CSV table of C-alpha atoms in Angstrom, one decimal:
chain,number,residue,atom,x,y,z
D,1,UNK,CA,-40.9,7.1,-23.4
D,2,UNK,CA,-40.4,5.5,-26.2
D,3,UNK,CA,-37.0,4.1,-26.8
D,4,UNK,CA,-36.5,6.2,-29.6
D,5,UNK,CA,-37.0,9.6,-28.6
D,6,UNK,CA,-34.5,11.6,-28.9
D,7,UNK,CA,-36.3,14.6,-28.3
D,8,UNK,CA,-35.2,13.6,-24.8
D,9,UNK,CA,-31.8,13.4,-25.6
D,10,UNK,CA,-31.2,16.7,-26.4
D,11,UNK,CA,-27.4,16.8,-25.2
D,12,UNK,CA,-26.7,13.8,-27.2
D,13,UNK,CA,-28.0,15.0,-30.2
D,14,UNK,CA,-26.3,18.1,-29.9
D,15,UNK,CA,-22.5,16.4,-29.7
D,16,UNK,CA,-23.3,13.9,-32.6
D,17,UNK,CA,-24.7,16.8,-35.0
D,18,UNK,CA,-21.4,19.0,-34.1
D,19,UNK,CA,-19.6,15.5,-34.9
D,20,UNK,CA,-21.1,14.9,-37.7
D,21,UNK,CA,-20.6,19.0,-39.1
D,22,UNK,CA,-16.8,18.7,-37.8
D,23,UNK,CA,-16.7,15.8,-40.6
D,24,UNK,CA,-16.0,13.1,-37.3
D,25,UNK,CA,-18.5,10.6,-38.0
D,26,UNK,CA,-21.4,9.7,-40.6
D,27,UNK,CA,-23.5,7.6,-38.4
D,28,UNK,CA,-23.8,6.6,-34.3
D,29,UNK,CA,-25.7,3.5,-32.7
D,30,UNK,CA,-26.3,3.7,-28.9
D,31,UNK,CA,-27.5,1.7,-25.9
D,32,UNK,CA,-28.4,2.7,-22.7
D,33,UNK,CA,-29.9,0.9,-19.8
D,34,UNK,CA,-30.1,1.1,-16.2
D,35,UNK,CA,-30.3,-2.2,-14.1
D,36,UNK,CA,-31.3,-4.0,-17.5
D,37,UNK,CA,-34.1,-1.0,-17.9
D,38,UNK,CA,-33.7,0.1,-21.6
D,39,UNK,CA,-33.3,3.9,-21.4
D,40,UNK,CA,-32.2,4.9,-25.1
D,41,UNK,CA,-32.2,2.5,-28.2
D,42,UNK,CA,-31.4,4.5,-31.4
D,43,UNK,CA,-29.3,4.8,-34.7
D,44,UNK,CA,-28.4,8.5,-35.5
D,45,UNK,CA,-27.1,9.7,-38.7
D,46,UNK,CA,-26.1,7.7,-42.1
D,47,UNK,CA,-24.4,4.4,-42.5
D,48,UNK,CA,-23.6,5.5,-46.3
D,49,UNK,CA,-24.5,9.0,-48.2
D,50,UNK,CA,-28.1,8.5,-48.3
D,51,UNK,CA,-28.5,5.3,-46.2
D,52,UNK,CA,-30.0,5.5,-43.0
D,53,UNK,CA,-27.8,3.6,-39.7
D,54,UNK,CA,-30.3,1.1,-38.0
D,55,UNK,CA,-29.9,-0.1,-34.9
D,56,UNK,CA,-29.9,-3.6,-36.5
D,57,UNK,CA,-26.4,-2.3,-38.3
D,58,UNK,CA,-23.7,-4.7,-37.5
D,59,UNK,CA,-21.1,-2.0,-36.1
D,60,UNK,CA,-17.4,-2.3,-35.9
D,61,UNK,CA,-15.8,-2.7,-32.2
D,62,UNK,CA,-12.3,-2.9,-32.7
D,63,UNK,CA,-11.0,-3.1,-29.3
D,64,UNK,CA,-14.6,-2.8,-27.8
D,65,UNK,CA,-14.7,-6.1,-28.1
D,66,UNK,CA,-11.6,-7.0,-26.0
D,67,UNK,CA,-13.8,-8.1,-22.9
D,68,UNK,CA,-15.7,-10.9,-25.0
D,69,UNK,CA,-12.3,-12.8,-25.1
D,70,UNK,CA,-11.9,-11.9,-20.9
D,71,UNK,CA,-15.3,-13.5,-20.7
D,72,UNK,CA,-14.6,-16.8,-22.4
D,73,UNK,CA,-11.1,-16.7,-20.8
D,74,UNK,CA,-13.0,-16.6,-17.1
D,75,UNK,CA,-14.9,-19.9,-18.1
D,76,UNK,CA,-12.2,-21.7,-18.9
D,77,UNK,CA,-10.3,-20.0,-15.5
D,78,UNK,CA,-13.4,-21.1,-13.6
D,79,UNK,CA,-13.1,-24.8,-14.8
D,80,UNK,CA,-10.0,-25.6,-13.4
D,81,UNK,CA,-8.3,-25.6,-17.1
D,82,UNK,CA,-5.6,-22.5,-16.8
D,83,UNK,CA,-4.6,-20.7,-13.7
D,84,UNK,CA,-4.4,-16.8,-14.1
D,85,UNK,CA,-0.5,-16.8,-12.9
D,86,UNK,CA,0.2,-19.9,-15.4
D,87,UNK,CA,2.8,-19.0,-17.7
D,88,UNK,CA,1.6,-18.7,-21.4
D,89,UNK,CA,4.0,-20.8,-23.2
D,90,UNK,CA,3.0,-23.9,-21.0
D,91,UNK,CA,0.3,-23.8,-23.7
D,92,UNK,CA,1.9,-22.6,-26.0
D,93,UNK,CA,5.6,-24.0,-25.8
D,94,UNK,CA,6.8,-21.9,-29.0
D,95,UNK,CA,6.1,-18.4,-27.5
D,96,UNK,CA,8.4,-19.3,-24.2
D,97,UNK,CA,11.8,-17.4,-26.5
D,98,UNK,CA,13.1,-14.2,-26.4
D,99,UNK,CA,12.5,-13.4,-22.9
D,100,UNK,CA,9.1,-14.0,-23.0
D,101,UNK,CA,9.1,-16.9,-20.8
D,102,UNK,CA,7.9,-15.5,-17.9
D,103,UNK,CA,4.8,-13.6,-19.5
D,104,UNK,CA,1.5,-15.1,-17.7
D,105,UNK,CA,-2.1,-14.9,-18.6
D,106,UNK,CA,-2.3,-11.8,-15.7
D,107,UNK,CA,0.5,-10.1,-17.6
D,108,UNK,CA,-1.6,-10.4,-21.3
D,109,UNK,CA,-4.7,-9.4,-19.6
D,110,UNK,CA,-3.3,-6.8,-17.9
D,111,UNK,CA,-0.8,-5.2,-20.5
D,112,UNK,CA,2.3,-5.8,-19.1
D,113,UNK,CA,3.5,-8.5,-21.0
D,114,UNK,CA,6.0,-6.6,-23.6
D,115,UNK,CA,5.1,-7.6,-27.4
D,116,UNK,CA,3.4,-5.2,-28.7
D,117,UNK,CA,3.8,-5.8,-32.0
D,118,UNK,CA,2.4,-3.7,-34.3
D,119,UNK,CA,1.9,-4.7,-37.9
D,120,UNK,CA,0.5,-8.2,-37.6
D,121,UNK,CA,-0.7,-8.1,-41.0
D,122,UNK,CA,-3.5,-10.7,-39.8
D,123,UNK,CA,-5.8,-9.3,-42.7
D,124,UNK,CA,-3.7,-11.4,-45.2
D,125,UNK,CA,-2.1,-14.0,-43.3
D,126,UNK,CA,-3.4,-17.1,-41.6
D,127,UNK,CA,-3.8,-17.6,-38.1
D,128,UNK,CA,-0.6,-19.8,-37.7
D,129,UNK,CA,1.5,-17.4,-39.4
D,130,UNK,CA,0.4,-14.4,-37.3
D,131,UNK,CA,0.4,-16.3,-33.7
D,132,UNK,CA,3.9,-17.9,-35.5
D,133,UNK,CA,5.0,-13.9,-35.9
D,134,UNK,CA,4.3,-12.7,-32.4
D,135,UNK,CA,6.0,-16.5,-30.8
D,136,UNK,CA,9.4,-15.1,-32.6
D,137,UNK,CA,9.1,-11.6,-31.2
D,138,UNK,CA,11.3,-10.3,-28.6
D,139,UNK,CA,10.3,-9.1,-25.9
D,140,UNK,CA,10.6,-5.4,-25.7
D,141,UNK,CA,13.9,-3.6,-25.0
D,142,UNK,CA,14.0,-2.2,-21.4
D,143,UNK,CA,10.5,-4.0,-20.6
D,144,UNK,CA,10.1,-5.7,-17.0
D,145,UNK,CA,7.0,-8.3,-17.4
D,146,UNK,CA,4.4,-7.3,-14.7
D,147,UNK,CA,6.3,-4.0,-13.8
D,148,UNK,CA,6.3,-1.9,-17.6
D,149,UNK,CA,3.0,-1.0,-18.8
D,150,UNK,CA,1.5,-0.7,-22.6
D,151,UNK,CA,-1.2,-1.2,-24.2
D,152,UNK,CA,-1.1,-4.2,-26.7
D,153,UNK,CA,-3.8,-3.5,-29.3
D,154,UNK,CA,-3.9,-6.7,-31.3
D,155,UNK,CA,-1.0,-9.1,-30.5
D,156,UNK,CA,-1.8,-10.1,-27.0
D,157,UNK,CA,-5.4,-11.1,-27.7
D,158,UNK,CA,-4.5,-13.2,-30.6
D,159,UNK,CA,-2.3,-15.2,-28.4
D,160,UNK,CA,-4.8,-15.3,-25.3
D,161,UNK,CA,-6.7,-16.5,-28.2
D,162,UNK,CA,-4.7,-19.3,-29.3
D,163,UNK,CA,-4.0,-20.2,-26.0
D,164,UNK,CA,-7.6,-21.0,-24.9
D,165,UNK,CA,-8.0,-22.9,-27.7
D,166,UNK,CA,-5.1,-25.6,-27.4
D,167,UNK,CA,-6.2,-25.8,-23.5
D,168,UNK,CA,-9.5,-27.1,-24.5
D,169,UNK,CA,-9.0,-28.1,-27.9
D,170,UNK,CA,-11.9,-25.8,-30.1
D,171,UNK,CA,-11.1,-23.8,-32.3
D,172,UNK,CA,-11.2,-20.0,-31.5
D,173,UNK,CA,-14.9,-20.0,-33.3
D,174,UNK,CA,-16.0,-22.9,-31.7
D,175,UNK,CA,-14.7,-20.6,-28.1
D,176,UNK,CA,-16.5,-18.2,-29.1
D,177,UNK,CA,-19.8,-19.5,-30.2
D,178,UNK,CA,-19.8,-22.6,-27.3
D,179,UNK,CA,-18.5,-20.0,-24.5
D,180,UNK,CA,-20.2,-16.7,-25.5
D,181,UNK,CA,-22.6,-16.5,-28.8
D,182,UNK,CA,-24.7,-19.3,-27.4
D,183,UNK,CA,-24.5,-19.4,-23.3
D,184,UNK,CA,-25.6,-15.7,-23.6
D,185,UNK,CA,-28.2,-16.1,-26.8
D,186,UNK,CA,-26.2,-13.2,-28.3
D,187,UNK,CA,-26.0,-15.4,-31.9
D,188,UNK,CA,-25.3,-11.5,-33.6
D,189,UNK,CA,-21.7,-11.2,-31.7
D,190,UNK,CA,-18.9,-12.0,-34.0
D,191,UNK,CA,-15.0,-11.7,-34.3
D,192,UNK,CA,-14.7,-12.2,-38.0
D,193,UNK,CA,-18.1,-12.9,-39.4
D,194,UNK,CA,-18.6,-16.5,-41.4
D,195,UNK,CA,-18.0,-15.9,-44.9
D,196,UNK,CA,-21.7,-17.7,-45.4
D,197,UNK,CA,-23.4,-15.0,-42.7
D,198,UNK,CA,-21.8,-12.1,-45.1
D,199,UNK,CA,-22.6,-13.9,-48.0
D,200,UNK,CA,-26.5,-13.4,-46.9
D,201,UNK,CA,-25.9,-10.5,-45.2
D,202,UNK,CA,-23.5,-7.8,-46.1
D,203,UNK,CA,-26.1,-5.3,-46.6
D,204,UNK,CA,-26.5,-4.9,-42.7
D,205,UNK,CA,-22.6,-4.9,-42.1
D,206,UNK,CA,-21.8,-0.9,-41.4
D,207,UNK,CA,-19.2,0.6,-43.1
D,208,UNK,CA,-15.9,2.8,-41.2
D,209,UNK,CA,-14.3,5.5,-42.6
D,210,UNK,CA,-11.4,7.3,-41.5
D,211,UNK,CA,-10.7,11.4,-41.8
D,212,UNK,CA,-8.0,12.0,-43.7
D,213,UNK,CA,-6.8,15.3,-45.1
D,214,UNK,CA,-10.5,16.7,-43.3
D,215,UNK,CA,-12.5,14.6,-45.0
D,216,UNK,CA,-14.3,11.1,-44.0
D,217,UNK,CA,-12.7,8.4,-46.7
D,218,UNK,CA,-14.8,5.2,-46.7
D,219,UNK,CA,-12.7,2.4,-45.6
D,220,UNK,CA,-12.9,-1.4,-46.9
D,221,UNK,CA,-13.0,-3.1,-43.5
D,222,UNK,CA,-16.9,-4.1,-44.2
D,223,UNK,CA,-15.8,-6.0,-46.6
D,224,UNK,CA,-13.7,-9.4,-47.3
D,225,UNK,CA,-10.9,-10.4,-46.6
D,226,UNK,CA,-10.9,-8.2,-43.4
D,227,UNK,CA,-15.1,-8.1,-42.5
D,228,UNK,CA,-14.5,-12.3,-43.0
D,229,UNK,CA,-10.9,-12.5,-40.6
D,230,UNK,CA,-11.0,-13.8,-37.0
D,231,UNK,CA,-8.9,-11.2,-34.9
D,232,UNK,CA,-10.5,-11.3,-31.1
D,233,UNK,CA,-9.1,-8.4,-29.9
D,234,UNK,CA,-10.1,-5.9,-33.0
D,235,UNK,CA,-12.8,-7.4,-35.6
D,236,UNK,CA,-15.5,-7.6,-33.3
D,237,UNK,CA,-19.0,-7.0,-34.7
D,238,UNK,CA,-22.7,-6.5,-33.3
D,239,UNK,CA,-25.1,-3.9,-32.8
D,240,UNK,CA,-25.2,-1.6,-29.5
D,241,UNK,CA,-27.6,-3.6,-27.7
D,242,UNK,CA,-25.7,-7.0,-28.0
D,243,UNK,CA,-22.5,-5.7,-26.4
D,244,UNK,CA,-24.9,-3.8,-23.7
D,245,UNK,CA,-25.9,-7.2,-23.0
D,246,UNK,CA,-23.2,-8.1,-21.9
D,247,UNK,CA,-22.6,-5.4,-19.8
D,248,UNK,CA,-25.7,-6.1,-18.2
D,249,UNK,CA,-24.8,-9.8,-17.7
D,250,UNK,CA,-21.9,-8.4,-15.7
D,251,UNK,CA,-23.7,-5.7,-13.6
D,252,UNK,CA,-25.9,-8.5,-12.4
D,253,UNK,CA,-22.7,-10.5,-11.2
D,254,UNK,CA,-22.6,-12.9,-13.9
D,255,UNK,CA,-26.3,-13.7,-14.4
D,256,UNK,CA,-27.6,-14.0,-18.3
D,257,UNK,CA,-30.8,-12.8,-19.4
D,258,UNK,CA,-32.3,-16.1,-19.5
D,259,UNK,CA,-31.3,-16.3,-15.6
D,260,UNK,CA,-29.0,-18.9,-16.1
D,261,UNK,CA,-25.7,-18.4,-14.3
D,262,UNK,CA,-22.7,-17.6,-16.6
D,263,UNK,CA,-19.9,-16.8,-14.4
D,264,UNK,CA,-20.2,-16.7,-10.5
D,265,UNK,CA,-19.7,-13.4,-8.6
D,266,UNK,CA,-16.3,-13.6,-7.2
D,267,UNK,CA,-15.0,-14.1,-10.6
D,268,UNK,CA,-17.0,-11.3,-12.0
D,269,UNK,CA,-15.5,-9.0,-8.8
D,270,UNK,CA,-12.0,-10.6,-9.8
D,271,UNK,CA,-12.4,-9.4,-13.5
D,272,UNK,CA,-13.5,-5.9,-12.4
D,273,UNK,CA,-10.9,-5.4,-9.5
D,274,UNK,CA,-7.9,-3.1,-10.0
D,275,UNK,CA,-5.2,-5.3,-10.8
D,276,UNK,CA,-2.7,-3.2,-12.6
D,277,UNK,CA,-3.1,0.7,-10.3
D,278,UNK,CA,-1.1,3.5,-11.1
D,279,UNK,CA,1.0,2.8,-14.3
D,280,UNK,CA,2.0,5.3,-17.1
D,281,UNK,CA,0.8,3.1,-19.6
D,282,UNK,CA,3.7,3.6,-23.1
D,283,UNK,CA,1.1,3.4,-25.8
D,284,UNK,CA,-1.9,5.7,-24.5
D,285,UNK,CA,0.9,7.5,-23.1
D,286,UNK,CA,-1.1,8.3,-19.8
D,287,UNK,CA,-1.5,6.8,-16.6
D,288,UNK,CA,-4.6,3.8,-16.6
D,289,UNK,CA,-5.5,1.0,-14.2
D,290,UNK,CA,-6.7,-2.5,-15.9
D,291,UNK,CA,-8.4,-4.8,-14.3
D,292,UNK,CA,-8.4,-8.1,-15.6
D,293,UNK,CA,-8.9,-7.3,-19.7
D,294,UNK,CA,-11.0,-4.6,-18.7
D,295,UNK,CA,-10.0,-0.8,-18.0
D,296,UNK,CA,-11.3,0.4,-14.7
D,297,UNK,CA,-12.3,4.1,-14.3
D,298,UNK,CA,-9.0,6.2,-14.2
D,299,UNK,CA,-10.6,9.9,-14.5
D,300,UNK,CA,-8.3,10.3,-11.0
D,301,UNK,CA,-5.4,10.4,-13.0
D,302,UNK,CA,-6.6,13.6,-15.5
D,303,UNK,CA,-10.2,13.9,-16.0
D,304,UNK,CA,-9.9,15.7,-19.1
D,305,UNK,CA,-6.8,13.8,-20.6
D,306,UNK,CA,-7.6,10.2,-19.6
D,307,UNK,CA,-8.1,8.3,-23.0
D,308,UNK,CA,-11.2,6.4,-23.5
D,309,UNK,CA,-12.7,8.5,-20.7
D,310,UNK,CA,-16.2,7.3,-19.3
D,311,UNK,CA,-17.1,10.8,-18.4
D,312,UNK,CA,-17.0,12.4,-15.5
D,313,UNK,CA,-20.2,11.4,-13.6
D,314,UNK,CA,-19.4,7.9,-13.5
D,315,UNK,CA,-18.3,6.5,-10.8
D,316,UNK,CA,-14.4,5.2,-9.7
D,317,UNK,CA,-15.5,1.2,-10.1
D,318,UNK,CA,-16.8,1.7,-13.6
D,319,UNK,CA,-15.1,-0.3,-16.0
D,320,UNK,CA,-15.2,-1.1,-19.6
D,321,UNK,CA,-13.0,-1.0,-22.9
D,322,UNK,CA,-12.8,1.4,-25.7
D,323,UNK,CA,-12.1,1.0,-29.6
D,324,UNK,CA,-10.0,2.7,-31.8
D,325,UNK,CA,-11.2,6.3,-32.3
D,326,UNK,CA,-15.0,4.9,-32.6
D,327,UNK,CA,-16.7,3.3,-29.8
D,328,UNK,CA,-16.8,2.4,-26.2
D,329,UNK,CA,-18.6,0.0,-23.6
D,330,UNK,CA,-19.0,0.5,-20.0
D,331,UNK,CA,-20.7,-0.5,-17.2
D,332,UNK,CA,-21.1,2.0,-14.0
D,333,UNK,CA,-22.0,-0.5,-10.5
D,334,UNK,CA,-22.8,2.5,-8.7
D,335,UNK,CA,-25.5,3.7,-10.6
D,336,UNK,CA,-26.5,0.6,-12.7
D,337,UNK,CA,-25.9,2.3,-16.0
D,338,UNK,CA,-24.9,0.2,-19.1
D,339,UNK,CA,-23.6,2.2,-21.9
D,340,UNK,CA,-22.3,1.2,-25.3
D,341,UNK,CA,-21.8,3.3,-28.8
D,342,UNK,CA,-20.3,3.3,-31.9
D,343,UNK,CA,-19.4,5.5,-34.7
D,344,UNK,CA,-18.5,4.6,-37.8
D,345,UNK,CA,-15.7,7.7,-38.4
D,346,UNK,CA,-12.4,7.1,-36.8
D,347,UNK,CA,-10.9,10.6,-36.9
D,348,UNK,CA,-7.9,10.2,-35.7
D,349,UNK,CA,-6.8,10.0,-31.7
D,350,UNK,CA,-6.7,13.4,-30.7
D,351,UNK,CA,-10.6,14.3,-32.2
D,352,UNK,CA,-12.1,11.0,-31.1
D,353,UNK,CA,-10.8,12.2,-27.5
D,354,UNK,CA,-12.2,15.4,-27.6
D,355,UNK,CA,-15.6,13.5,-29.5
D,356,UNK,CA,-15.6,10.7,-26.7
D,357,UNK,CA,-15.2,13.5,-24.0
D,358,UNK,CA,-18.1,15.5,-25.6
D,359,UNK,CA,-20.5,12.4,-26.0
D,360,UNK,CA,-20.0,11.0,-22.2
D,361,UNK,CA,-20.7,14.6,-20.5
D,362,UNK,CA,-23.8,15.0,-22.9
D,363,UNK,CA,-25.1,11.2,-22.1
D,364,UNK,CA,-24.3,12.5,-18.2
D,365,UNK,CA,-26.0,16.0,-18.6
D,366,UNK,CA,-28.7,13.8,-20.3
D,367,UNK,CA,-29.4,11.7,-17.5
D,368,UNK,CA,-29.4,14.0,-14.7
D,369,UNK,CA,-32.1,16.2,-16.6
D,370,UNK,CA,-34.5,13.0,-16.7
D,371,UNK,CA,-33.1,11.0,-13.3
D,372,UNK,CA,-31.6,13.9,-11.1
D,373,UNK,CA,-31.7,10.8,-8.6
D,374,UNK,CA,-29.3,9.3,-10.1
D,375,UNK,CA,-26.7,12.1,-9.3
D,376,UNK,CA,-24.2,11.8,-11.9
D,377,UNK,CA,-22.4,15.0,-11.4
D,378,UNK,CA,-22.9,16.2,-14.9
D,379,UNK,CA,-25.0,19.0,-14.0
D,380,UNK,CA,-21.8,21.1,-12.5
């Protein structure tokens, strides 16, 4: 089949045309793959009113992205450099204040560190300013480090961040590109693109929009400052098949594509284990399990109000990471299957839930119809 055709897709089609008709979304990139097996490469919809989304489009992760930062973080974890109990501000002595002393590299990656703070305002400021506004931060009122559970959406990765790069002295793009971009030959990864790569570029950078008052409103997040600002935890950027990549890196215990070895097995198992089990988490205001930076499969806990659900035919030991309102990546062990998308409508939470849960079960109906063998429960 050609990777293309979606005439065997039909499910998939279905949910993005209802998406696009309930004025969700413009445009949707996808990956699929089982075992490293493409299964589905394809661009649906419009990037702009009368442009065409290609599955060369640069798409926005947000949060998506989180896991490239747990990646370069393992390296360095693997090295000797940090320890994953080591407390943060022996790195960086100016965050150890306000009752954040205790607050570990486990706690960041496994949100239970207590500074969530919201309005960074990193699209303006520079990097020392914004990791100098979370260091004065308080730690949250009421908030037990390791024990209290919440989602930190930008703050924590900024100073995971910051903290990998004094412990090996590169800058957070030299991390990136020397730990990720290049060990994996995925050059097209970025978390802030380089203001010379937009310069040449831009046309392929997709555009968001938001709903707001019913209607889709084009956003200026493809465009500087913002497109051009490092944030590692939410201005991720690539196409669908660059983050399935590294999915697939993982499924195969921390092999790249090339065969060279990226991270050994018992790190990868580490990364993926459930570390943080059974906490009402105060920001997605449900209960989810994290592994280490990634969120393992927590359909157990409400299959039809987990956020940033997989769907229901993966498995319990899937894991992966969602972005705000747009996009997801996961990886199912069980059954092999990578899958990453991204739309470029954020809709607000309560329709991209409903839009994520519609999207999984179609993918899952999808795949049973062409590989009942596969027996993803979708069917039922």
């Amino acid at each position: 089949m050609p990777a293309d055709d979606l005439k065997d897709w039909p499910h998939l089609l279905k949910a993005f045309d209802e998406g696009v008709a309930t004025g969700l979304h413009r445009g949707l990139q996808i990956y699929i793959s089982q075992h490293g097996q493409l299964l589905l490469e394809a661009a649906l919809g419009e990037a702009e009113s009368g442009l065409p989304l290609t599955s060369e489009h640069r798409m926005l992760w947000l949060s998506s992205g989180k896991p490239l930062l747990v990646l370069i973080f393992a390296r360095i974890w693997e090295r000797g450099l940090i320890g994953i109990d080591q407390p943060i501000c022996h790195w960086i002595e100016e965050f150890g204040t306000h009752g954040k002393e205790t607050i570990t590299f486990r706690h960041v990656l496994t949100h239970t560190g207590g500074f969530r703070v919201l309005d960074l305002g990193w699209e303006t400021k520079s990097w020392p300013d914004v990791i100098e506004l979370i260091c004065r931060t308080s730690l949250e009122n009421d908030w037990v480090v390791g024990v209290t559970a919440g989602y930190h959406t930008i703050s924590s990765w900024f100073i995971l961040a910051e903290a990998l790069s004094r412990a090996t002295g590169l800058s957070v793009r030299e991390l990136f590109d020397q730990e990720l971009r290049y060990p994996l030959g995925l050059p097209e990864l970025s978390i802030g693109l380089s203001e010379e790569w937009y310069i040449e570029n831009r046309s392929s950078v997709a555009p968001m929009y938001a709903r707001i008052k019913g209607e889709l409103q084009l956003l200026d997040w493809h465009q500087p400052p913002r497109a051009i600002c490092i944030s590692p935890g939410s201005n991720t950027r690539g196409r669908a098949r660059d983050l399935g990549a590294v999915y697939e890196m993982i499924l195969k215990e921390g092999v790249a594509a090339d065969g060279s070895r990226y991270l050994h097995p018992t790190t990868i198992a580490a990364l993926t284990a459930r570390h943080r089990v059974g906490l009402f988490d105060l920001t997605l205001q449900h209960i989810v399990d994290f592994g280490l930076g990634f969120i393992i499969n927590s359909k157990a806990y409400g299959p039809e109000t987990v956020p940033y659900s997989y769907g229901l035919w993966t498995s319990p030991r899937t894991f992966g990471h969602g972005g705000s309102q747009s996009s997801i990546g996961f990886c199912d062990p069980e059954s092999g299957i990578v899958v990453t998308w991204a739309t470029n409508g954020m809709p607000g939470e309560g329709w991209h839930q409903r839009r994520n849960r519609a999207l999984q079960h179609a993918i899952g109906l999808d795949l049973f119809e062409r590989f009942p063998q596969l027996n993803t429960g979708a069917s039922t």
